[in-house]
């Protein structure tokens, strides 16, 4: 009898406890975790008694998390709040499917309509509402290297892909170094978007997404031709490498360069403990100086979130000056808030913040700003085909067919 009572009491208590929780879903696991963990710690301090369930699914750029999220959302089991990229990944996927709550009143109440830049508000809004809370701005088109290594190998940062392919790459090959390290499929797509913006310019790139430039136009096909030459300067064993492992190769001198988003700055500074400027350095990816390929991580509130009030309190922290200045200096990203405290950021963060102000901004494909989930996930197959046959004309026509199927530009 006593045992039964104890069991009953435990069940009641754990049910009560479970009710006071909040599940935050993201792909910021392991090496990618410190910034999110710091934010969660702050939430727990501000809301004692609310248990935060930090539900992560490992895999850079959310390749695995997005698939799990889809199953959960469609199965009627949404997390309380989930990481989603501002832009079409949010709007063209979850908002069109009517799965998100409108957060306009939260934005008004928190004064966020004037705290965030208008361009970013546009990315998370439709005429029916505002659909997520941005936590950061990341830059996609960054070339990473170690200055002392370049000096040792006698090369400099290439200004464009032509210089890289004709001069930098052969010099590094003769020094026995991988010129440019790539990893698993999405990191190859990530490189592709930098090459595409360099070759097509910001207007040409925008044209792909507003439908005014076809994916099988001569200029889009030319991107694949340049990309083919760039790939000839990469490592053969890329398929199994995570982005962190690719970054490691730059940090430890096996490779000279890597094009990766500035979460690599977070990883090198926060996880590897390297000093920005000496332990690692950066430049705009070749041919994209003055252009900022941007993306923003954000958190939304799905309809049917089991712990809605706790989730709203989470979103409040995510969008606050306090929350953003805890998260971003560790993450390698910057805060989009106009009142962000730059003194909290390292040399990389300060330089990204300056570029964000002065550069021409365009949206990232791989990280959800310009294309919906259908295009994003099936573009991996286009890339896979190109990696196996290196046929630029076929890649261009497959991309055009996909754009039609995913209703890009209309
Ligand atoms: C991006 C995300 C970044 C970082 C990166 C690597 O899509 O926006 O915050 O997590 O993937 O996983």
Short mmCIF file of N, CA and C in Angstrom, two decimals, residues 59-156:
data_model
loop_
_atom_site.label_atom_id
_atom_site.label_comp_id
_atom_site.label_asym_id
_atom_site.label_seq_id
_atom_site.Cartn_x
_atom_site.Cartn_y
_atom_site.Cartn_z
N UNK A 59 23.61 17.62 -36.77
CA UNK A 59 23.74 17.65 -38.23
C UNK A 59 23.75 19.08 -38.71
N UNK A 60 24.90 19.50 -39.24
CA UNK A 60 25.08 20.89 -39.67
C UNK A 60 23.99 21.33 -40.63
N UNK A 61 23.65 22.58 -40.52
CA UNK A 61 22.62 23.26 -41.33
C UNK A 61 21.24 22.64 -41.16
N UNK A 62 21.09 21.80 -40.16
CA UNK A 62 19.76 21.25 -39.87
C UNK A 62 19.34 20.14 -40.80
N UNK A 63 20.29 19.54 -41.53
CA UNK A 63 19.90 18.50 -42.49
C UNK A 63 19.05 17.41 -41.84
N UNK A 64 19.43 16.99 -40.64
CA UNK A 64 18.66 15.92 -39.99
C UNK A 64 17.51 16.47 -39.17
N UNK A 65 17.76 17.60 -38.50
CA UNK A 65 16.73 18.18 -37.63
C UNK A 65 15.48 18.54 -38.42
N UNK A 66 15.68 19.07 -39.61
CA UNK A 66 14.49 19.50 -40.39
C UNK A 66 13.60 18.32 -40.74
N UNK A 67 14.23 17.17 -41.00
CA UNK A 67 13.44 15.98 -41.34
C UNK A 67 12.65 15.51 -40.11
N UNK A 68 13.30 15.52 -38.94
CA UNK A 68 12.61 15.10 -37.71
C UNK A 68 11.48 16.08 -37.40
N UNK A 69 11.77 17.36 -37.57
CA UNK A 69 10.75 18.38 -37.29
C UNK A 69 9.52 18.17 -38.17
N UNK A 70 9.76 17.86 -39.42
CA UNK A 70 8.66 17.66 -40.36
C UNK A 70 7.76 16.51 -39.87
N UNK A 71 8.41 15.41 -39.48
CA UNK A 71 7.64 14.26 -39.00
C UNK A 71 6.81 14.66 -37.78
N UNK A 72 7.43 15.40 -36.87
CA UNK A 72 6.72 15.77 -35.65
C UNK A 72 5.58 16.74 -35.94
N UNK A 73 5.85 17.73 -36.77
CA UNK A 73 4.81 18.73 -37.07
C UNK A 73 3.63 18.06 -37.77
N UNK A 74 3.94 17.22 -38.76
CA UNK A 74 2.85 16.60 -39.51
C UNK A 74 2.13 15.56 -38.65
N UNK A 75 2.85 15.03 -37.66
CA UNK A 75 2.24 14.02 -36.78
C UNK A 75 1.50 14.64 -35.60
N UNK A 76 1.38 15.98 -35.58
CA UNK A 76 0.65 16.64 -34.49
C UNK A 76 1.40 16.64 -33.17
N UNK A 77 2.73 16.57 -33.22
CA UNK A 77 3.54 16.53 -32.00
C UNK A 77 4.61 17.63 -32.06
N UNK A 78 4.18 18.91 -32.17
CA UNK A 78 5.19 19.96 -32.32
C UNK A 78 5.96 20.19 -31.02
N UNK A 79 7.23 20.60 -31.12
CA UNK A 79 7.94 21.05 -29.92
C UNK A 79 7.35 22.41 -29.53
N UNK A 80 7.73 22.93 -28.36
CA UNK A 80 7.16 24.23 -27.95
C UNK A 80 7.69 25.37 -28.81
N UNK A 81 8.96 25.24 -29.18
CA UNK A 81 9.55 26.26 -30.05
C UNK A 81 10.66 25.58 -30.83
N UNK A 82 10.85 25.98 -32.09
CA UNK A 82 11.92 25.33 -32.85
C UNK A 82 12.72 26.33 -33.65
N UNK A 83 13.97 25.96 -33.87
CA UNK A 83 14.90 26.75 -34.68
C UNK A 83 14.44 26.68 -36.13
N UNK A 84 14.39 27.80 -36.78
CA UNK A 84 14.04 27.82 -38.20
C UNK A 84 14.71 29.04 -38.81
N UNK A 85 15.18 28.90 -40.05
CA UNK A 85 15.81 30.06 -40.69
C UNK A 85 14.76 31.08 -41.11
N UNK A 86 15.08 32.34 -40.86
CA UNK A 86 14.24 33.43 -41.34
C UNK A 86 14.20 33.36 -42.86
N UNK A 87 13.04 33.66 -43.43
CA UNK A 87 12.93 33.65 -44.88
C UNK A 87 12.03 32.52 -45.35
N UNK A 88 12.35 31.99 -46.51
CA UNK A 88 11.44 31.02 -47.14
C UNK A 88 11.36 29.68 -46.42
N UNK A 89 12.41 29.31 -45.70
CA UNK A 89 12.33 28.04 -44.94
C UNK A 89 11.17 28.13 -43.93
N UNK A 90 11.00 29.32 -43.36
CA UNK A 90 9.89 29.57 -42.42
C UNK A 90 8.58 29.85 -43.17
N UNK A 91 8.63 30.87 -44.02
CA UNK A 91 7.40 31.35 -44.67
C UNK A 91 6.88 30.34 -45.69
N UNK A 92 7.80 29.90 -46.58
CA UNK A 92 7.38 29.04 -47.68
C UNK A 92 7.12 27.61 -47.24
N UNK A 93 7.41 27.30 -45.99
CA UNK A 93 7.20 25.93 -45.53
C UNK A 93 6.12 25.91 -44.45
N UNK A 94 6.41 26.49 -43.30
CA UNK A 94 5.50 26.34 -42.15
C UNK A 94 4.38 27.38 -42.11
N UNK A 95 4.67 28.57 -42.64
CA UNK A 95 3.61 29.59 -42.60
C UNK A 95 2.54 29.30 -43.66
N UNK A 96 2.97 28.95 -44.87
CA UNK A 96 1.96 28.63 -45.90
C UNK A 96 1.12 27.43 -45.48
N UNK A 97 1.70 26.55 -44.69
CA UNK A 97 0.95 25.37 -44.24
C UNK A 97 0.09 25.67 -43.01
N UNK A 98 0.10 26.95 -42.58
CA UNK A 98 -0.72 27.41 -41.46
C UNK A 98 -0.39 26.68 -40.14
N UNK A 99 0.89 26.45 -39.93
CA UNK A 99 1.31 25.72 -38.73
C UNK A 99 1.87 26.63 -37.64
N UNK A 100 2.00 27.94 -37.92
CA UNK A 100 2.66 28.83 -36.96
C UNK A 100 1.69 29.84 -36.37
N UNK A 101 2.01 30.27 -35.15
CA UNK A 101 1.23 31.36 -34.55
C UNK A 101 1.81 32.70 -34.97
N UNK A 102 0.93 33.65 -35.21
CA UNK A 102 1.35 35.02 -35.52
C UNK A 102 1.90 35.66 -34.23
N UNK A 103 3.10 36.24 -34.33
CA UNK A 103 3.74 36.81 -33.15
C UNK A 103 3.71 38.34 -33.13
N UNK A 104 2.85 38.93 -33.94
CA UNK A 104 2.81 40.39 -34.03
C UNK A 104 2.61 41.05 -32.66
N UNK A 105 1.72 40.48 -31.84
CA UNK A 105 1.48 41.16 -30.56
C UNK A 105 2.72 41.10 -29.67
N UNK A 106 3.46 39.99 -29.72
CA UNK A 106 4.71 39.91 -28.94
C UNK A 106 5.70 40.97 -29.43
N UNK A 107 5.81 41.12 -30.74
CA UNK A 107 6.73 42.12 -31.30
C UNK A 107 6.35 43.52 -30.82
N UNK A 108 5.05 43.80 -30.81
CA UNK A 108 4.60 45.14 -30.39
C UNK A 108 4.89 45.35 -28.92
N UNK A 109 4.52 44.37 -28.13
CA UNK A 109 4.68 44.45 -26.68
C UNK A 109 6.16 44.63 -26.28
N UNK A 110 7.06 43.97 -27.03
CA UNK A 110 8.49 44.03 -26.69
C UNK A 110 9.22 45.19 -27.37
N UNK A 111 8.52 45.94 -28.17
CA UNK A 111 9.17 47.06 -28.89
C UNK A 111 10.09 46.59 -30.00
N UNK A 112 9.84 45.38 -30.53
CA UNK A 112 10.75 44.82 -31.53
C UNK A 112 10.53 45.37 -32.94
N UNK A 113 9.42 46.07 -33.14
CA UNK A 113 9.18 46.60 -34.49
C UNK A 113 10.20 47.68 -34.82
N UNK A 114 10.77 48.29 -33.78
CA UNK A 114 11.82 49.29 -34.05
C UNK A 114 13.20 48.79 -33.61
N UNK A 115 13.25 47.66 -32.89
CA UNK A 115 14.55 47.16 -32.42
C UNK A 115 15.29 46.40 -33.52
N UNK A 116 14.53 45.80 -34.46
CA UNK A 116 15.15 45.02 -35.54
C UNK A 116 15.14 45.80 -36.84
N UNK A 117 16.15 45.57 -37.71
CA UNK A 117 16.15 46.27 -39.00
C UNK A 117 14.95 45.83 -39.86
N UNK A 118 14.43 46.78 -40.65
CA UNK A 118 13.23 46.50 -41.44
C UNK A 118 13.42 45.32 -42.39
N UNK A 119 14.62 45.22 -42.98
CA UNK A 119 14.88 44.13 -43.94
C UNK A 119 14.68 42.77 -43.29
N UNK A 120 15.09 42.66 -42.05
CA UNK A 120 14.94 41.38 -41.35
C UNK A 120 13.48 41.14 -40.97
N UNK A 121 12.80 42.20 -40.55
CA UNK A 121 11.36 42.05 -40.25
C UNK A 121 10.62 41.57 -41.49
N UNK A 122 11.02 42.11 -42.66
CA UNK A 122 10.36 41.69 -43.90
C UNK A 122 10.55 40.20 -44.16
N UNK A 123 11.75 39.71 -43.79
CA UNK A 123 12.08 38.30 -44.05
C UNK A 123 11.24 37.34 -43.20
N UNK A 124 10.75 37.81 -42.07
CA UNK A 124 9.99 36.92 -41.17
C UNK A 124 8.49 37.24 -41.17
N UNK A 125 8.09 38.12 -42.10
CA UNK A 125 6.68 38.56 -42.10
C UNK A 125 5.98 38.25 -43.41
N UNK A 126 4.66 38.16 -43.32
CA UNK A 126 3.81 38.20 -44.51
C UNK A 126 2.76 39.27 -44.22
N UNK A 127 1.83 39.48 -45.15
CA UNK A 127 0.80 40.49 -44.85
C UNK A 127 -0.15 40.00 -43.75
N UNK A 128 0.01 38.74 -43.35
CA UNK A 128 -0.88 38.20 -42.31
C UNK A 128 -0.24 38.16 -40.92
N UNK A 129 1.06 38.44 -40.84
CA UNK A 129 1.66 38.40 -39.51
C UNK A 129 3.18 38.34 -39.50
N UNK A 130 3.73 38.23 -38.28
CA UNK A 130 5.18 38.08 -38.08
C UNK A 130 5.35 36.69 -37.45
N UNK A 131 6.26 35.90 -38.00
CA UNK A 131 6.17 34.46 -37.74
C UNK A 131 7.30 33.83 -36.94
N UNK A 132 8.32 34.58 -36.61
CA UNK A 132 9.36 34.00 -35.75
C UNK A 132 10.19 35.13 -35.14
N UNK A 133 11.02 34.76 -34.17
CA UNK A 133 11.87 35.75 -33.49
C UNK A 133 13.33 35.48 -33.86
N UNK A 134 13.97 36.41 -34.57
CA UNK A 134 15.36 36.19 -34.97
C UNK A 134 16.32 36.30 -33.78
N UNK A 135 17.26 35.38 -33.73
CA UNK A 135 18.24 35.44 -32.63
C UNK A 135 19.60 35.94 -33.13
N UNK A 136 19.82 35.90 -34.45
CA UNK A 136 21.14 36.28 -34.94
C UNK A 136 21.13 36.63 -36.41
N UNK A 137 22.29 37.08 -36.86
CA UNK A 137 22.60 37.19 -38.29
C UNK A 137 23.91 36.45 -38.49
N UNK A 138 23.90 35.48 -39.39
CA UNK A 138 25.13 34.80 -39.77
C UNK A 138 25.48 35.21 -41.20
N UNK A 139 26.77 35.17 -41.50
CA UNK A 139 27.21 35.43 -42.88
C UNK A 139 27.67 34.11 -43.49
N UNK A 140 27.21 33.86 -44.71
CA UNK A 140 27.56 32.59 -45.38
C UNK A 140 28.88 32.67 -46.14
N UNK A 141 29.14 33.82 -46.80
CA UNK A 141 30.27 33.89 -47.75
C UNK A 141 31.56 34.33 -47.07
N UNK A 142 32.11 33.44 -46.25
CA UNK A 142 33.37 33.78 -45.59
C UNK A 142 34.43 32.73 -45.94
N UNK A 143 35.62 33.23 -46.25
CA UNK A 143 36.78 32.38 -46.54
C UNK A 143 37.66 32.38 -45.30
N UNK A 144 37.94 31.19 -44.77
CA UNK A 144 38.72 31.07 -43.52
C UNK A 144 40.12 30.56 -43.82
N UNK A 145 41.07 31.04 -43.08
CA UNK A 145 42.45 30.59 -43.26
C UNK A 145 43.27 30.92 -42.02
N UNK A 146 44.50 30.40 -41.98
CA UNK A 146 45.42 30.73 -40.88
C UNK A 146 46.55 31.56 -41.50
N UNK A 147 46.68 32.84 -41.10
CA UNK A 147 47.63 33.74 -41.77
C UNK A 147 49.06 33.19 -41.85
N UNK A 148 49.57 32.63 -40.75
CA UNK A 148 50.97 32.16 -40.75
C UNK A 148 51.15 31.02 -41.76
N UNK A 149 50.11 30.21 -41.93
CA UNK A 149 50.22 29.12 -42.90
C UNK A 149 50.29 29.63 -44.34
N UNK A 150 49.46 30.60 -44.64
CA UNK A 150 49.51 31.15 -46.01
C UNK A 150 50.89 31.69 -46.31
N UNK A 151 51.44 32.37 -45.31
CA UNK A 151 52.78 32.95 -45.48
C UNK A 151 53.81 31.85 -45.74
N UNK A 152 53.69 30.79 -44.95
CA UNK A 152 54.62 29.66 -45.09
C UNK A 152 54.52 29.03 -46.48
N UNK A 153 53.30 28.94 -47.00
CA UNK A 153 53.10 28.32 -48.32
C UNK A 153 53.26 29.32 -49.46
N UNK A 154 53.50 30.57 -49.14
CA UNK A 154 53.73 31.59 -50.17
C UNK A 154 52.51 31.96 -50.98
N UNK A 155 51.34 31.92 -50.37
CA UNK A 155 50.15 32.37 -51.11
C UNK A 155 49.44 33.49 -50.35
N UNK A 156 48.60 34.20 -51.09
CA UNK A 156 47.80 35.25 -50.45
C UNK A 156 46.32 34.93 -50.68
#
